[in-house]
Amino acid sequence: MKGTGIRRLAVPSAVSLCVACVYFACVVVICRSALNERPQRVGSEQSVLEDEYLWKHTLRIDKEAENDTEPRWSANVTLGRLPGWPTEFPSDLDAYRTRVMSSPWINATEKHQAEIAPWVWHHRGQADDLQSQIDSGSRQALTEMARLGIVPRASSLANAAFVVLIRNRELHAFLATMRQLEDRFNRRFHYPYVFLNDEPFTDEFMHAVAANTHSNVTFARIPHDHWSVPEFVNEEQAHRAREQMAARGVVYGGSLSYRHMCRFNSGFFYKHPVLQNVDWYWRVEPGVDFYCDLDYDPFAFMRDSGKKYSFVIALRELAETVPTLWDHTLQFMLERNITSNWMSYFVSRSGEYNLCHFWSNFEIASLGWLRSPEYAEYFTYLDHAQGFFMERWGDAPVHSLAAGMLLQRDEVHFFDDIGYRHDAFARCPALNSLAHTRCRCPDEPNFDTSPGSCLPRWKQLKEAEWTHRDTREALRLVRERRLFATGVEPPIAVERRRWYDFFGAF
């Protein structure tokens, strides 16, 4: 009897459960319908909370796929022209370019814009379109953002862009880097990318890159004037100099294209027509790694804290590539009577350049500073000294020495919370730091603490006035050492040099 009673109770209980489930499903459907049809409450606190919940619980970042170079998002990539740029061109583009370069123009910017216009393409990312709709109060755009895994911007952006100097063959190396940069940082902010190349970009390159970000992307060719040997350089002598450096085994010693790249990054990229309305840049190179999540905006930090230049790795340059760069820099400072409060960072005890510089394959900096008359004057001085071609001056020491001359110590920033690798040089925040908890650092030595790093010198640096007299003395010491090295140094110079070595004046 007891068993029968139990079976009788179990039947209605199962039926009741089924009925309850059906009832609950109907309630959910009715509630969803009512929510979709209700008037939108733009700006209400409840809407903000629901919106925040929506994207937080929809977005998923696959950390295990960071090295996957296949396009992450399927998208219909449409390439168009930049607003205000020419849209129609003749069929023979080479003849068009030659005609533009040989025609008179009011200024260089207009000439360069006309010259490269056929090879400038732009893709407007979905993030930009959807964010504009959200700012106008569209909830549907927010839902679409959540579906696509796009994070709405929490604040207004700085007027900034990623700047990438790259060749078509480096596509796959850059896609791996781009994946990390998007996941670690740009998925929250949607800063645009600007890609520059001395040759036209291929359709494959442009479509693959644009498909891997929801941000705006611009592809542009470099003007001929920015990537060529200037008239004041003797090309035959420059060719012999490259052969000599190659024979001595200097890295990139025989490469002309490498010299074009260094000169372009030193004095021309910020003059490119597509960057004229941009205030800040973050230089990115293909094949580099980013190890740490960034939950704040470095561009906004630089802008709001009065910084103008930043770095993550400081190291020493190859002495064979810059034998006279320091001499010319000191001469420039002497002629312009330039003083500084931290130029001593670059000076050895003997007055020579200690070769320390900020590695420019990563730098976030102000384009306004690079466009300043002071920096332009320094670059022009170096350019006419011909060291970019007769030697192998790099843009990293040029930017670094310019910062030492023209910026205050507190205008230069070290991003300790950004983990980064370029080639065999990698650095990460200290293990005991809060920043390290947001990183996935490799199990390899941290370059920050290696003997070749100049970071300890940066951290120990104290502001000290560098005067006109200091420049004059350093230049004299350098020149006397050069005479001594050739065996023609006068005895009085030998004694003075020994005195400086003993007392460590520098």
Tab-separated table of N, CA and C in Angstrom, residues 38 89 97-98 121 127 129 146 195 228 234 236 272 277 287 309 364 369 372 437 447 464 468:
chain	number	residue	atom	x	y	z
A	38	ARG	N	9.223	48.146	-25.526
A	38	ARG	CA	9.049	49.285	-24.610
A	38	ARG	C	9.823	50.499	-25.111
A	89	PHE	N	41.617	58.625	-61.077
A	89	PHE	CA	42.988	58.700	-61.558
A	89	PHE	C	43.091	58.069	-62.944
A	97	ARG	N	52.303	59.517	-61.502
A	97	ARG	CA	53.193	59.844	-60.383
A	97	ARG	C	54.389	60.657	-60.860
A	98	THR	N	54.960	60.273	-61.989
A	98	THR	CA	56.104	61.009	-62.524
A	98	THR	C	55.715	62.445	-62.853
A	121	TRP	N	44.294	53.985	-49.281
A	121	TRP	CA	43.005	53.330	-49.106
A	121	TRP	C	42.608	53.366	-47.641
A	127	ALA	N	33.551	49.380	-35.287
A	127	ALA	CA	33.521	50.025	-33.973
A	127	ALA	C	33.190	51.507	-34.089
A	129	ASP	N	31.509	53.056	-36.535
A	129	ASP	CA	30.103	53.222	-36.927
A	129	ASP	C	29.164	52.966	-35.746
A	146	ALA	N	27.772	43.915	-28.794
A	146	ALA	CA	27.921	42.751	-27.933
A	146	ALA	C	28.012	41.475	-28.762
A	195	PHE	N	49.073	52.354	-41.864
A	195	PHE	CA	50.134	51.519	-42.420
A	195	PHE	C	50.833	52.272	-43.548
A	228	SER	N	64.358	58.309	-50.459
A	228	SER	CA	65.334	58.381	-51.553
A	228	SER	C	66.589	59.082	-51.042
A	234	ASN	N	76.600	62.337	-52.061
A	234	ASN	CA	77.312	61.721	-53.183
A	234	ASN	C	77.028	60.216	-53.150
A	236	GLU	N	77.966	57.759	-55.025
A	236	GLU	CA	79.112	56.861	-55.207
A	236	GLU	C	79.876	56.689	-53.897
A	272	HIS	N	54.037	62.800	-43.141
A	272	HIS	CA	53.211	62.098	-44.123
A	272	HIS	C	51.815	62.712	-44.155
A	277	ASN	N	46.707	65.364	-39.366
A	277	ASN	CA	45.704	65.739	-38.364
A	277	ASN	C	45.763	64.865	-37.124
A	287	GLY	N	55.872	41.320	-35.785
A	287	GLY	CA	56.626	40.281	-35.099
A	287	GLY	C	56.952	40.555	-33.651
A	309	TYR	N	57.425	61.964	-24.820
A	309	TYR	CA	58.119	60.813	-25.395
A	309	TYR	C	58.148	59.696	-24.363
A	364	ILE	N	55.767	55.711	-27.828
A	364	ILE	CA	54.529	56.486	-27.862
A	364	ILE	C	54.953	57.931	-27.628
A	369	TRP	N	55.675	67.469	-30.955
A	369	TRP	CA	57.082	67.687	-30.621
A	369	TRP	C	57.971	67.442	-31.836
A	372	SER	N	58.019	70.231	-34.240
A	372	SER	CA	58.449	71.531	-33.728
A	372	SER	C	59.635	72.055	-34.528
A	437	THR	N	50.730	41.007	-12.509
A	437	THR	CA	49.552	40.134	-12.408
A	437	THR	C	48.681	40.213	-13.653
A	447	PHE	N	65.351	41.713	-19.863
A	447	PHE	CA	66.432	42.565	-20.340
A	447	PHE	C	66.646	43.772	-19.430
A	464	ALA	N	70.432	67.360	-13.659
A	464	ALA	CA	71.617	68.192	-13.469
A	464	ALA	C	71.750	69.092	-14.688
A	468	HIS	N	76.150	75.408	-21.672
A	468	HIS	CA	76.946	75.655	-22.875
A	468	HIS	C	78.393	75.253	-22.634
